[in-house]
Short mmCIF file of C-alpha atoms in Angstrom, two decimals:
data_model
loop_
_atom_site.label_atom_id
_atom_site.label_comp_id
_atom_site.label_asym_id
_atom_site.label_seq_id
_atom_site.Cartn_x
_atom_site.Cartn_y
_atom_site.Cartn_z
CA MET A 1 0.00 0.00 0.00
CA ARG A 2 2.88 2.36 0.83
CA ARG A 3 4.17 1.88 -2.71
CA TYR A 4 1.00 3.35 -4.21
CA ALA A 5 0.44 6.08 -1.62
CA PRO A 6 2.27 8.83 -3.60
CA ARG A 7 0.09 8.11 -6.64
CA PHE A 8 -3.15 8.26 -4.67
CA LEU A 9 -2.04 11.50 -3.01
CA ALA A 10 -1.09 12.94 -6.41
CA VAL A 11 -4.58 12.20 -7.72
CA ALA A 12 -6.01 13.85 -4.61
CA LEU A 13 -3.87 16.91 -5.35
CA LEU A 14 -5.28 17.11 -8.87
CA VAL A 15 -8.83 16.92 -7.50
CA LEU A 16 -8.03 19.61 -4.93
CA PHE A 17 -6.47 21.82 -7.61
CA PHE A 18 -9.54 21.45 -9.81
CA GLY A 19 -11.87 22.26 -6.93
CA LEU A 20 -9.94 25.36 -5.86
CA ALA A 21 -9.67 26.67 -9.42
CA LEU A 22 -13.29 26.00 -10.39
CA THR A 23 -15.00 27.24 -7.23
CA SER A 24 -12.91 30.41 -7.14
CA ALA A 25 -13.46 31.05 -10.86
CA ILE A 26 -17.25 31.24 -10.50
CA GLN A 27 -16.86 33.93 -7.83
CA LYS A 28 -14.90 36.32 -10.05
CA SER A 29 -16.05 38.63 -12.84
CA PRO A 30 -14.14 38.76 -16.15
CA THR A 31 -10.69 40.29 -15.73
CA MET A 32 -9.37 43.12 -17.86
CA ASP A 33 -8.02 40.98 -20.72
CA GLU A 34 -10.34 37.98 -20.75
CA GLN A 35 -12.92 39.41 -23.14
CA ASN A 36 -10.14 40.06 -25.67
CA HIS A 37 -8.87 36.48 -25.53
CA ILE A 38 -12.32 34.93 -25.70
CA ALA A 39 -13.35 37.12 -28.62
CA ARG A 40 -10.18 36.29 -30.57
CA GLY A 41 -10.78 32.58 -30.19
CA ALA A 42 -14.49 32.83 -30.99
CA ALA A 43 -13.81 34.94 -34.10
CA TYR A 44 -11.18 32.50 -35.36
CA LEU A 45 -13.45 29.49 -34.81
CA GLY A 46 -16.43 31.27 -36.36
CA THR A 47 -14.71 32.68 -39.44
CA GLY A 48 -11.36 30.90 -39.86
CA ASP A 49 -9.77 34.35 -40.06
CA PRO A 50 -6.89 35.03 -37.58
CA ARG A 51 -6.82 38.79 -38.13
CA LEU A 52 -7.40 39.50 -34.41
CA SER A 53 -4.59 37.17 -33.25
CA VAL A 54 -1.88 39.82 -33.24
CA GLU A 55 -0.78 40.49 -29.66
CA HIS A 56 -1.43 36.84 -28.80
CA PRO A 57 -1.17 33.74 -31.02
CA PRO A 58 -4.39 31.76 -31.55
CA LEU A 59 -3.69 28.37 -29.94
CA VAL A 60 -4.82 28.99 -26.35
CA ASN A 61 -7.54 31.43 -27.42
CA VAL A 62 -9.02 28.80 -29.73
CA LEU A 63 -8.84 26.09 -27.07
CA SER A 64 -10.50 28.43 -24.58
CA ALA A 65 -13.29 29.47 -26.93
CA LEU A 66 -13.96 25.96 -28.23
CA PRO A 67 -16.67 24.98 -25.69
CA VAL A 68 -18.28 28.41 -26.17
CA HIS A 69 -18.33 27.89 -29.93
CA VAL A 70 -19.69 24.34 -29.72
CA LEU A 71 -22.27 24.77 -26.97
CA LEU A 72 -23.45 28.37 -27.33
CA ARG A 73 -22.81 29.36 -30.95
CA PRO A 74 -22.18 33.01 -29.96
CA GLY A 75 -22.87 35.90 -32.27
CA LEU A 76 -19.97 37.83 -33.78
CA PRO A 77 -20.06 41.58 -34.61
CA LEU A 78 -18.62 41.06 -38.09
CA ASP A 79 -20.52 43.94 -39.71
CA THR A 80 -18.49 46.54 -37.82
CA ASP A 81 -15.50 48.68 -38.68
CA TRP A 82 -13.67 47.10 -35.74
CA TRP A 83 -13.72 43.70 -37.44
CA ARG A 84 -12.84 45.06 -40.85
CA ALA A 85 -9.88 46.91 -39.34
CA GLY A 86 -8.85 43.99 -37.14
CA GLU A 87 -9.22 46.18 -34.04
CA TRP A 88 -9.58 43.52 -31.34
CA TYR A 89 -10.24 45.66 -28.26
CA HIS A 90 -13.52 47.27 -29.34
CA PHE A 91 -14.54 44.13 -31.21
CA ALA A 92 -14.19 42.14 -27.98
CA ASP A 93 -16.17 44.70 -25.99
CA LEU A 94 -19.05 44.48 -28.46
CA PHE A 95 -18.82 40.69 -28.62
CA LEU A 96 -19.14 40.04 -24.90
CA TRP A 97 -21.40 42.83 -23.68
CA GLU A 98 -23.68 43.75 -26.61
CA THR A 99 -23.79 41.09 -29.33
CA ASN A 100 -24.24 38.36 -26.72
CA THR A 101 -26.20 38.57 -23.48
CA ASN A 102 -25.11 35.36 -21.71
CA VAL A 103 -21.83 36.78 -20.40
CA GLU A 104 -21.50 34.50 -17.38
CA GLN A 105 -22.04 31.35 -19.44
CA ILE A 106 -19.47 32.44 -22.03
CA VAL A 107 -16.84 33.30 -19.43
CA PHE A 108 -17.42 30.13 -17.40
CA LEU A 109 -17.10 27.85 -20.44
CA ALA A 110 -14.05 29.72 -21.72
CA ARG A 111 -12.28 29.26 -18.39
CA LEU A 112 -12.75 25.48 -18.30
CA PRO A 113 -10.08 24.60 -20.93
CA VAL A 114 -7.55 26.77 -19.10
CA ILE A 115 -8.29 24.90 -15.88
CA GLY A 116 -7.67 21.74 -17.91
CA LEU A 117 -4.26 23.08 -18.99
CA GLY A 118 -3.52 23.77 -15.32
CA LEU A 119 -4.33 20.16 -14.47
CA LEU A 120 -2.04 18.95 -17.25
CA LEU A 121 0.72 21.21 -15.91
CA VAL A 122 0.47 19.72 -12.41
CA ALA A 123 0.47 16.20 -13.88
CA LEU A 124 3.54 16.95 -16.03
CA VAL A 125 5.40 18.44 -13.06
CA HIS A 126 4.62 15.25 -11.15
CA ARG A 127 5.88 13.09 -14.01
CA TRP A 128 9.18 14.93 -14.51
CA ALA A 129 9.91 15.12 -10.78
CA THR A 130 9.04 11.44 -10.32
CA ARG A 131 11.53 10.48 -13.02
CA ARG A 132 14.18 12.60 -11.34
CA PHE A 133 13.51 12.23 -7.62
CA GLY A 134 11.26 9.24 -7.15
CA PRO A 135 7.52 9.02 -6.28
CA TRP A 136 7.71 11.13 -3.12
CA GLY A 137 9.77 13.77 -4.93
CA GLY A 138 7.12 13.81 -7.65
CA LEU A 139 4.39 14.25 -5.07
CA LEU A 140 6.20 17.15 -3.37
CA ALA A 141 6.79 18.88 -6.72
CA ALA A 142 3.13 18.43 -7.68
CA ALA A 143 2.11 19.98 -4.35
CA PHE A 144 4.31 23.02 -4.92
CA CYS A 145 2.72 23.46 -8.34
CA ALA A 146 -0.91 22.69 -7.50
CA LEU A 147 -0.97 24.78 -4.32
CA ASP A 148 0.87 27.81 -5.63
CA PRO A 149 -1.59 30.74 -5.38
CA ASN A 150 -0.12 32.40 -8.47
CA ILE A 151 -0.67 29.31 -10.59
CA LEU A 152 -4.18 28.92 -9.19
CA ALA A 153 -4.88 32.58 -9.92
CA HIS A 154 -4.18 32.25 -13.64
CA ALA A 155 -5.28 28.65 -14.13
CA ARG A 156 -8.92 29.79 -13.80
CA LEU A 157 -8.74 32.77 -16.21
CA SER A 158 -9.29 32.69 -19.96
CA THR A 159 -5.94 34.25 -20.85
CA THR A 160 -2.76 32.90 -22.44
CA ASP A 161 -0.59 32.98 -19.30
CA MET A 162 -1.34 29.44 -18.13
CA GLY A 163 -1.31 28.05 -21.66
CA GLY A 164 2.08 29.61 -22.38
CA THR A 165 3.41 28.22 -19.10
CA PHE A 166 2.19 24.68 -19.79
CA PHE A 167 3.40 24.44 -23.37
CA ALA A 168 6.82 25.98 -22.57
CA PHE A 169 7.28 23.43 -19.77
CA LEU A 170 6.08 20.65 -22.05
CA ALA A 171 8.67 21.66 -24.67
CA ALA A 172 11.47 21.53 -22.07
CA TYR A 173 10.34 18.13 -20.78
CA VAL A 174 10.03 16.57 -24.24
CA LEU A 175 13.45 17.96 -25.19
CA TRP A 176 14.94 16.52 -21.98
CA ARG A 177 13.50 13.11 -22.90
CA ALA A 178 14.82 13.41 -26.44
CA LEU A 179 18.33 14.19 -25.19
CA ARG A 180 18.29 11.30 -22.70
CA GLN A 181 16.98 8.74 -25.20
CA PRO A 182 17.74 10.18 -28.66
CA SER A 183 15.60 9.13 -31.59
CA PHE A 184 14.17 10.82 -34.65
CA THR A 185 10.61 10.38 -33.32
CA ARG A 186 11.44 12.06 -30.01
CA THR A 187 13.10 14.90 -31.90
CA LEU A 188 9.93 15.41 -33.93
CA TRP A 189 7.88 15.49 -30.74
CA ALA A 190 10.28 18.05 -29.27
CA GLY A 191 9.86 20.28 -32.34
CA LEU A 192 6.08 19.93 -32.17
CA ALA A 193 6.05 20.83 -28.47
CA LEU A 194 8.27 23.85 -29.10
CA GLY A 195 5.94 25.00 -31.88
CA LEU A 196 2.93 24.67 -29.60
CA ALA A 197 4.72 26.86 -27.06
CA PHE A 198 5.41 29.50 -29.72
CA ALA A 199 1.77 29.34 -30.82
CA ALA A 200 0.50 29.72 -27.25
CA LYS A 201 2.05 33.03 -26.17
CA LEU A 202 4.52 35.40 -27.79
CA SER A 203 6.75 35.64 -24.73
CA THR A 204 7.47 31.89 -24.97
CA LEU A 205 9.59 32.68 -28.02
CA LEU A 206 12.25 33.42 -25.44
CA PHE A 207 12.32 29.71 -24.62
CA GLY A 208 13.77 29.01 -28.07
CA PRO A 209 17.21 30.52 -27.29
CA VAL A 210 16.91 29.55 -23.61
CA LEU A 211 16.49 25.85 -24.40
CA ALA A 212 19.20 26.12 -27.05
CA LEU A 213 21.55 27.52 -24.41
CA ALA A 214 20.69 24.71 -22.00
CA THR A 215 21.36 21.99 -24.57
CA LEU A 216 24.61 23.70 -25.58
CA LEU A 217 25.82 23.63 -21.97
CA GLU A 218 25.00 19.94 -21.95
CA ALA A 219 26.78 19.23 -25.22
CA LEU A 220 30.08 21.06 -24.77
CA PRO A 221 31.59 19.63 -21.55
CA GLY A 222 33.59 16.42 -21.80
CA GLY A 223 36.86 15.44 -23.44
CA ARG A 224 37.02 14.33 -27.04
CA GLY A 225 34.38 14.83 -29.69
CA ARG A 226 33.46 18.38 -28.70
CA MET A 227 33.27 19.61 -32.31
CA ARG A 228 31.16 16.62 -33.28
CA ARG A 229 28.78 17.30 -30.41
CA LEU A 230 28.66 20.98 -31.32
CA SER A 231 27.76 20.13 -34.92
CA ALA A 232 25.05 17.75 -33.75
CA TRP A 233 23.73 20.48 -31.43
CA MET A 234 23.54 23.00 -34.29
CA GLY A 235 21.71 20.52 -36.47
CA LEU A 236 19.26 19.69 -33.70
CA MET A 237 18.54 23.37 -33.00
CA CYS A 238 17.94 24.11 -36.68
CA LEU A 239 15.55 21.17 -36.97
CA LEU A 240 13.65 22.15 -33.81
CA ALA A 241 13.39 25.78 -34.94
CA LEU A 242 12.10 24.74 -38.37
CA LEU A 243 9.51 22.38 -36.89
CA GLY A 244 8.44 24.97 -34.32
CA LEU A 245 7.92 27.71 -36.90
CA LEU A 246 5.99 25.31 -39.14
CA VAL A 247 3.61 24.62 -36.24
CA VAL A 248 3.13 28.36 -35.73
CA TRP A 249 2.43 28.84 -39.43
CA ALA A 250 -0.08 25.97 -39.30
CA ALA A 251 -1.81 27.71 -36.36
CA TYR A 252 -2.44 30.61 -38.75
CA ARG A 253 -3.68 28.21 -41.44
CA PHE A 254 -0.52 28.77 -43.50
CA GLN A 255 -1.56 32.35 -44.16
CA VAL A 256 0.75 34.50 -46.29
CA GLY A 257 0.36 38.24 -46.63
CA PRO A 258 1.92 41.68 -46.26
CA LEU A 259 2.85 43.10 -42.87
CA GLU A 260 1.10 46.28 -43.92
CA GLU A 261 -0.68 47.41 -47.05
CA GLY A 262 1.82 47.28 -49.89
CA GLY A 263 4.54 45.98 -47.58
CA ILE A 264 6.72 42.89 -47.57
CA VAL A 265 4.93 39.53 -47.81
CA VAL A 266 5.59 37.12 -44.92
CA PRO A 267 4.10 33.89 -43.54
CA ALA A 268 1.60 34.41 -40.69
CA PRO A 269 1.64 38.24 -40.85
CA PRO A 270 -0.43 38.72 -37.64
CA TYR A 271 2.17 36.74 -35.73
CA VAL A 272 5.06 38.75 -37.13
CA ARG A 273 3.25 42.00 -36.35
CA GLY A 274 2.72 40.77 -32.81
CA VAL A 275 6.41 39.95 -32.36
CA LEU A 276 7.39 43.40 -33.60
CA ALA A 277 4.85 45.00 -31.24
CA VAL A 278 6.18 43.05 -28.24
CA LEU A 279 9.75 44.06 -29.06
CA ASP A 280 8.58 47.66 -29.20
CA PHE A 281 6.70 47.39 -25.89
CA ALA A 282 9.67 45.66 -24.24
CA GLY A 283 11.69 48.82 -24.84
CA GLY A 284 9.31 50.88 -22.70
CA GLY A 285 6.43 53.23 -23.37
CA ARG A 286 3.68 51.56 -21.31
CA PRO A 287 3.26 52.75 -17.73
CA GLY A 288 4.34 50.48 -14.90
CA TYR A 289 4.04 50.75 -11.14
CA LEU A 290 6.54 49.73 -8.48
CA LEU A 291 6.80 50.78 -4.83
CA GLY A 292 4.64 53.85 -5.26
CA GLN A 293 6.39 55.06 -8.41
CA VAL A 294 4.96 55.24 -11.93
CA SER A 295 7.23 55.01 -14.96
CA THR A 296 7.03 54.30 -18.68
CA GLU A 297 10.70 53.32 -18.78
CA GLY A 298 10.40 50.36 -16.41
CA TRP A 299 12.83 49.05 -13.82
CA TRP A 300 15.29 46.18 -13.93
CA THR A 301 14.32 45.53 -10.30
CA TYR A 302 10.63 45.05 -11.11
CA PHE A 303 10.62 41.27 -11.51
CA PRO A 304 13.11 40.60 -8.67
CA VAL A 305 10.83 42.59 -6.34
CA ALA A 306 7.71 40.88 -7.73
CA PHE A 307 9.26 37.45 -7.24
CA ALA A 308 10.30 38.31 -3.69
CA VAL A 309 6.89 39.59 -2.55
CA LYS A 310 4.47 37.35 -4.47
CA THR A 311 6.20 33.98 -4.24
CA PRO A 312 5.04 32.05 -1.15
CA LEU A 313 7.65 32.02 1.62
CA ALA A 314 7.39 28.22 1.76
CA THR A 315 8.46 28.09 -1.89
CA LEU A 316 11.34 30.52 -1.33
CA ALA A 317 12.55 28.43 1.62
CA GLY A 318 12.23 25.22 -0.39
CA LEU A 319 14.14 26.73 -3.31
CA LEU A 320 16.98 27.84 -1.03
CA ILE A 321 17.38 24.40 0.54
CA ALA A 322 16.96 22.55 -2.77
CA THR A 323 19.62 24.73 -4.41
CA GLY A 324 22.04 23.86 -1.62
CA LEU A 325 21.40 20.16 -2.25
CA ALA A 326 21.80 20.59 -6.02
CA LEU A 327 25.18 22.29 -5.56
CA ARG A 328 26.34 19.42 -3.36
CA ARG A 329 25.10 16.72 -5.76
CA ARG A 330 25.57 18.10 -9.24
CA SER A 331 23.80 16.31 -12.05
CA ARG A 332 23.71 16.67 -15.81
CA ASP A 333 19.93 16.40 -15.55
CA ASP A 334 19.80 19.74 -13.73
CA VAL A 335 20.93 21.69 -16.79
CA LEU A 336 17.57 21.56 -18.59
CA LEU A 337 15.76 21.93 -15.27
CA LEU A 338 17.53 24.99 -13.84
CA ILE A 339 19.00 26.91 -16.78
CA PRO A 340 15.60 27.72 -18.42
CA PRO A 341 14.01 29.43 -15.36
CA LEU A 342 17.25 31.22 -14.47
CA ALA A 343 17.84 32.49 -18.01
CA PHE A 344 14.17 33.43 -18.40
CA PHE A 345 14.29 35.41 -15.15
CA LEU A 346 17.48 37.25 -16.10
CA ALA A 347 16.03 38.08 -19.54
CA SER A 348 12.87 39.40 -17.89
CA THR A 349 14.88 41.93 -15.89
CA THR A 350 16.08 43.53 -19.13
CA ALA A 351 12.54 44.07 -20.46
CA ARG A 352 10.72 47.32 -19.79
CA LEU A 353 7.29 45.75 -20.06
CA ASN A 354 6.56 45.60 -16.33
CA LEU A 355 2.97 44.34 -16.30
CA GLY A 356 2.91 41.70 -13.60
CA TYR A 357 4.16 38.57 -11.88
CA ARG A 358 2.16 36.54 -14.41
CA HIS A 359 5.04 37.03 -16.86
CA LEU A 360 7.19 34.94 -14.49
CA LEU A 361 4.73 32.01 -14.44
CA PRO A 362 6.78 29.89 -16.92
CA MET A 363 9.48 29.65 -14.23
CA LEU A 364 7.25 28.11 -11.59
CA PRO A 365 6.85 24.51 -12.84
CA PHE A 366 10.64 24.19 -13.22
CA LEU A 367 11.10 25.48 -9.69
CA ALA A 368 8.45 23.07 -8.37
CA VAL A 369 10.36 20.12 -9.86
CA HIS A 370 13.56 21.55 -8.34
CA VAL A 371 11.94 21.61 -4.88
CA GLY A 372 10.90 18.00 -5.40
CA ARG A 373 14.51 16.92 -4.77
CA LEU A 374 13.91 17.59 -1.06
CA ALA A 375 11.86 14.37 -0.93
CA ALA A 376 14.28 12.31 -3.03
CA PRO A 377 15.62 9.10 -1.45
CA HIS A 378 19.14 9.34 -0.06
CA SER A 379 19.97 5.67 0.13
CA ARG A 380 23.68 6.29 -0.34
CA ALA A 381 23.86 8.68 2.58
CA PRO A 382 25.24 7.37 5.92
CA ALA A 383 22.60 6.19 8.37
CA SER A 384 23.47 9.07 10.69
CA GLN A 385 22.32 11.52 8.00
CA ARG A 386 18.99 9.81 7.35
CA THR A 387 17.33 11.54 10.26
CA TRP A 388 13.70 12.49 10.83
CA PRO A 389 14.24 16.24 10.14
CA ARG A 390 15.14 15.40 6.55
CA ARG A 391 11.98 13.32 6.20
CA ILE A 392 9.70 15.81 7.93
CA LEU A 393 10.99 18.97 6.20
CA PRO A 394 9.07 18.40 2.92
CA VAL A 395 5.86 17.84 4.89
CA ILE A 396 6.35 21.07 6.85
CA LEU A 397 7.01 23.08 3.69
CA ALA A 398 4.01 21.59 1.87
CA LEU A 399 1.68 22.29 4.81
CA TRP A 400 3.06 25.83 5.10
CA LEU A 401 2.33 26.43 1.43
CA ALA A 402 -1.16 24.93 1.72
CA ALA A 403 -1.99 27.12 4.72
CA SER A 404 -0.99 30.33 2.91
CA THR A 405 -2.98 29.31 -0.18
CA PHE A 406 -6.14 28.36 1.69
CA ALA A 407 -5.94 31.63 3.66
CA ILE A 408 -6.18 33.73 0.47
CA TYR A 409 -8.99 31.68 -1.17
CA PRO A 410 -10.74 32.70 -3.44
CA HIS A 411 -8.68 35.85 -4.01
CA PHE A 412 -5.59 34.11 -5.41
CA LEU A 413 -4.74 36.96 -7.78
CA ALA A 414 -4.18 39.29 -4.80
CA TYR A 415 -1.67 37.01 -3.06
CA PHE A 416 1.33 38.68 -1.42
CA ASN A 417 3.56 37.03 1.14
CA ALA A 418 4.44 38.51 4.53
CA VAL A 419 7.50 40.26 3.08
CA GLY A 420 5.16 42.15 0.73
CA GLY A 421 2.79 43.05 3.55
CA GLY A 422 0.18 40.46 2.63
CA PRO A 423 -2.80 41.09 0.33
CA ARG A 424 -3.98 44.07 2.41
CA ASN A 425 -0.80 46.05 1.75
CA GLY A 426 0.55 44.54 -1.46
CA TRP A 427 -0.99 47.31 -3.57
CA ARG A 428 1.64 49.70 -2.21
CA ILE A 429 4.27 47.64 -4.04
CA LEU A 430 2.54 46.29 -7.19
CA VAL A 431 -0.85 46.76 -8.83
CA ASP A 432 -2.45 45.83 -12.16
CA SER A 433 -2.65 42.05 -12.68
CA ASN A 434 -0.70 41.50 -9.45
CA ILE A 435 -3.74 42.35 -7.34
CA ASP A 436 -6.40 44.30 -9.28
CA TRP A 437 -7.35 43.13 -12.76
CA GLY A 438 -11.05 43.98 -12.62
CA GLN A 439 -12.03 40.66 -11.04
CA ASP A 440 -14.29 41.87 -8.22
CA MET A 441 -17.35 43.45 -9.82
CA GLU A 442 -19.51 40.61 -8.50
CA GLY A 443 -18.03 41.19 -5.08
CA LEU A 444 -18.89 44.89 -5.28
CA ARG A 445 -22.50 44.08 -6.20
CA ASP A 446 -22.81 41.63 -3.31
CA TRP A 447 -21.32 44.18 -0.91
CA MET A 448 -23.79 46.87 -2.03
CA GLU A 449 -26.70 44.48 -1.51
CA ARG A 450 -25.42 43.44 1.89
CA GLU A 451 -24.73 47.00 3.08
CA LYS A 452 -27.89 48.38 1.40
CA VAL A 453 -25.88 50.89 -0.62
CA GLU A 454 -27.92 51.99 -3.64
CA ARG A 455 -25.27 53.93 -5.56
CA VAL A 456 -21.49 54.37 -5.53
CA ARG A 457 -19.02 56.75 -7.07
CA LEU A 458 -16.92 54.33 -9.10
CA ALA A 459 -13.34 54.47 -10.38
CA TRP A 460 -13.25 51.08 -12.08
CA PHE A 461 -10.12 49.32 -13.38
CA GLY A 462 -11.65 46.63 -15.53
CA THR A 463 -13.67 45.85 -18.65
CA ALA A 464 -16.66 44.18 -16.94
CA ARG A 465 -19.64 46.48 -17.31
CA PRO A 466 -21.05 47.48 -13.90
CA GLU A 467 -24.60 47.81 -15.20
CA TYR A 468 -24.59 44.15 -16.28
CA TYR A 469 -24.16 43.22 -12.62
CA GLY A 470 -26.80 45.64 -11.41
CA VAL A 471 -24.33 48.14 -9.94
CA SER A 472 -25.66 51.71 -9.93
CA TYR A 473 -22.80 54.17 -10.13
CA ASP A 474 -21.57 57.65 -10.93
CA LEU A 475 -18.43 57.35 -13.02
CA LEU A 476 -15.12 58.75 -11.81
CA PRO A 477 -11.87 58.93 -13.79
CA GLY A 478 -10.29 55.53 -14.28
CA VAL A 479 -9.00 53.02 -16.79
CA PRO A 480 -10.57 51.98 -19.03
CA TYR A 481 -13.88 53.36 -17.77
CA GLY A 482 -13.85 57.11 -17.25
CA PHE A 483 -10.46 57.62 -18.88
CA LEU A 484 -11.72 60.67 -20.74
CA LEU A 485 -12.95 62.27 -17.51
CA TRP A 486 -9.55 62.87 -15.99
CA THR A 487 -9.13 66.35 -17.52
CA ASP A 488 -12.30 67.57 -15.83
CA PRO A 489 -12.96 65.19 -12.90
CA PRO A 490 -16.59 65.12 -11.74
CA PHE A 491 -15.48 65.55 -8.12
CA ASP A 492 -13.38 67.86 -6.00
CA ARG A 493 -10.09 66.00 -5.63
CA ALA A 494 -9.09 68.05 -2.57
CA ASN A 495 -12.48 67.92 -0.87
CA PRO A 496 -14.62 65.07 -2.28
CA GLU A 497 -18.38 65.34 -2.07
CA PRO A 498 -20.21 63.15 0.47
CA GLY A 499 -21.04 59.65 -0.70
CA VAL A 500 -19.75 56.11 -1.00
CA TYR A 501 -16.68 55.76 -3.21
CA ALA A 502 -15.54 52.46 -4.75
CA ILE A 503 -12.02 52.83 -6.15
CA SER A 504 -9.98 50.07 -7.75
CA VAL A 505 -6.51 50.01 -6.23
CA SER A 506 -4.80 50.33 -9.64
CA ASN A 507 -6.60 53.65 -10.09
CA LEU A 508 -6.03 54.54 -6.45
CA ALA A 509 -2.29 54.10 -6.96
CA GLY A 510 -2.48 56.13 -10.18
CA ALA A 511 -0.62 53.42 -12.06
CA VAL A 512 -2.08 54.16 -15.50
CA LEU A 513 -3.76 57.53 -15.03
CA PRO A 514 -2.30 60.65 -16.65
CA ASP A 515 -2.22 62.19 -13.17
CA PRO A 516 -0.92 59.59 -10.66
CA ASP A 517 -2.03 61.74 -7.71
CA LEU A 518 -5.65 62.08 -8.78
CA TYR A 519 -6.80 59.98 -5.81
CA ALA A 520 -4.13 61.10 -3.34
CA TRP A 521 -6.83 62.29 -0.88
CA PHE A 522 -8.20 58.74 -0.64
CA ARG A 523 -4.79 57.09 -0.80
CA ALA A 524 -3.73 58.89 2.38
CA ARG A 525 -6.65 57.33 4.34
CA PRO A 526 -7.42 53.77 5.34
CA PRO A 527 -10.43 52.36 3.45
CA ASP A 528 -13.67 51.69 5.27
CA ASP A 529 -13.98 48.32 3.56
CA ARG A 530 -12.28 46.14 0.95
CA ILE A 531 -13.76 44.04 -1.86
CA GLY A 532 -11.47 41.09 -2.52
CA TYR A 533 -8.42 43.31 -1.83
CA SER A 534 -8.82 44.97 -5.25
CA VAL A 535 -11.58 47.55 -4.65
CA PHE A 536 -11.45 49.93 -1.70
CA ILE A 537 -14.57 51.47 -0.21
CA TYR A 538 -14.53 54.97 1.26
CA ARG A 539 -17.49 56.59 2.98
CA VAL A 540 -17.19 60.37 2.78
CA PRO A 541 -19.61 61.90 5.32
CA ALA A 542 -21.39 65.22 4.95
CA PRO A 543 -19.57 68.18 6.54
#
């Protein structure tokens, strides 16, 4: 029975992960970007035209929209200028809130495939760690993946973050298998997996050179035959790149066209335009927020700070101990496990697109497998070293992680560890998708009903329409709602009129407003209530 215990516990982890993701998903309104992703996938499935798949490739969007397309047959606003121009933002707004009326059904169905990708990710982490560190190591790694609040936060949203994470990790695992047991078939599978990663999210393109670097570090060491190994490595990389790009082209139905009217003709022009746009954004220009400061130039410290304050302390402790063990027992197998997350993290610090911890998600499954070594058998160690602290440490870390995750349920997106001040104070360090992505409109409605508040003054950071949820409001400046009001705010910023104010913390911090201090009067005061840590309530009494 003991032999099968890790497998039974792993299945229980998958069930727990599914339950946490599903039950928390139904409590959250659509986040800022979800309508865009759902609309892209629905438009591609309904027309076969990938014109909206520019900033994000179509693979995950199509998977997400598939149950919506099959079960609901949603309407598409194709007779609009937004569709003819390929302008996805306004097209998506019309699609979800005007052309169709069953918003909650659409969003729920579109989130299910992403939850499925999350389940596959946990299972794959378990498989890789089991092969490396035995059944108990696989179980520990699966726990650190399934119970990570950041993974849970994005595994229940219809965006490309979880899909990109899963397919990038899949590509690394399949490549690791192909290098350990070389064959032409395994090489083809590695190329296919890499192509799926490229077709899932544009940022996973970085895993192309990252995985190439990892395999190069594997190939070069050793005495004779270095040039032969280097030549084989170059041939393998060329083959994988060719296969990967063919998969991307297939995702766009082998489309060929100009980048712009009268311009150069390329395969999959929306994809190429998206890559060029990301390279442009990575150089700065979009506002970011860090530690109370707003900048369009970004900070190299953004992702180190984000990793320090949003990664659970149990995970940080496990990583520190596991790294010490890895340095003591070096293995060739660690190259493809540790180089990708390290290189990806270092590359992220050079980008100026500081939009959230979610861009670090592809690191997390690698790190979970790395932590799994803490539960690996140490049969060759002296008996004096096989003490109970070594056996009990993984259990303590897993329980610590579980406790911090259960404590934040269902508000996983707002998770901050104690170093970051917890979810109540994390907004002073990071905002946007780190804590407030427009996910708590349902929570605001429920709070108004419970407190018998008929109307609020609303500064809303989200795309969910308040009127759909029955929220009566007077609009204040905000993004995207009320963005045009900031030049002539409908309130006295120094002496606000009496009433109940509901202000999203991203707007409160001024992260994307032309005037970051627009809500400084409120920011200097503690809120009277909080909605899911992302919307603050202020009651301004009459003089």
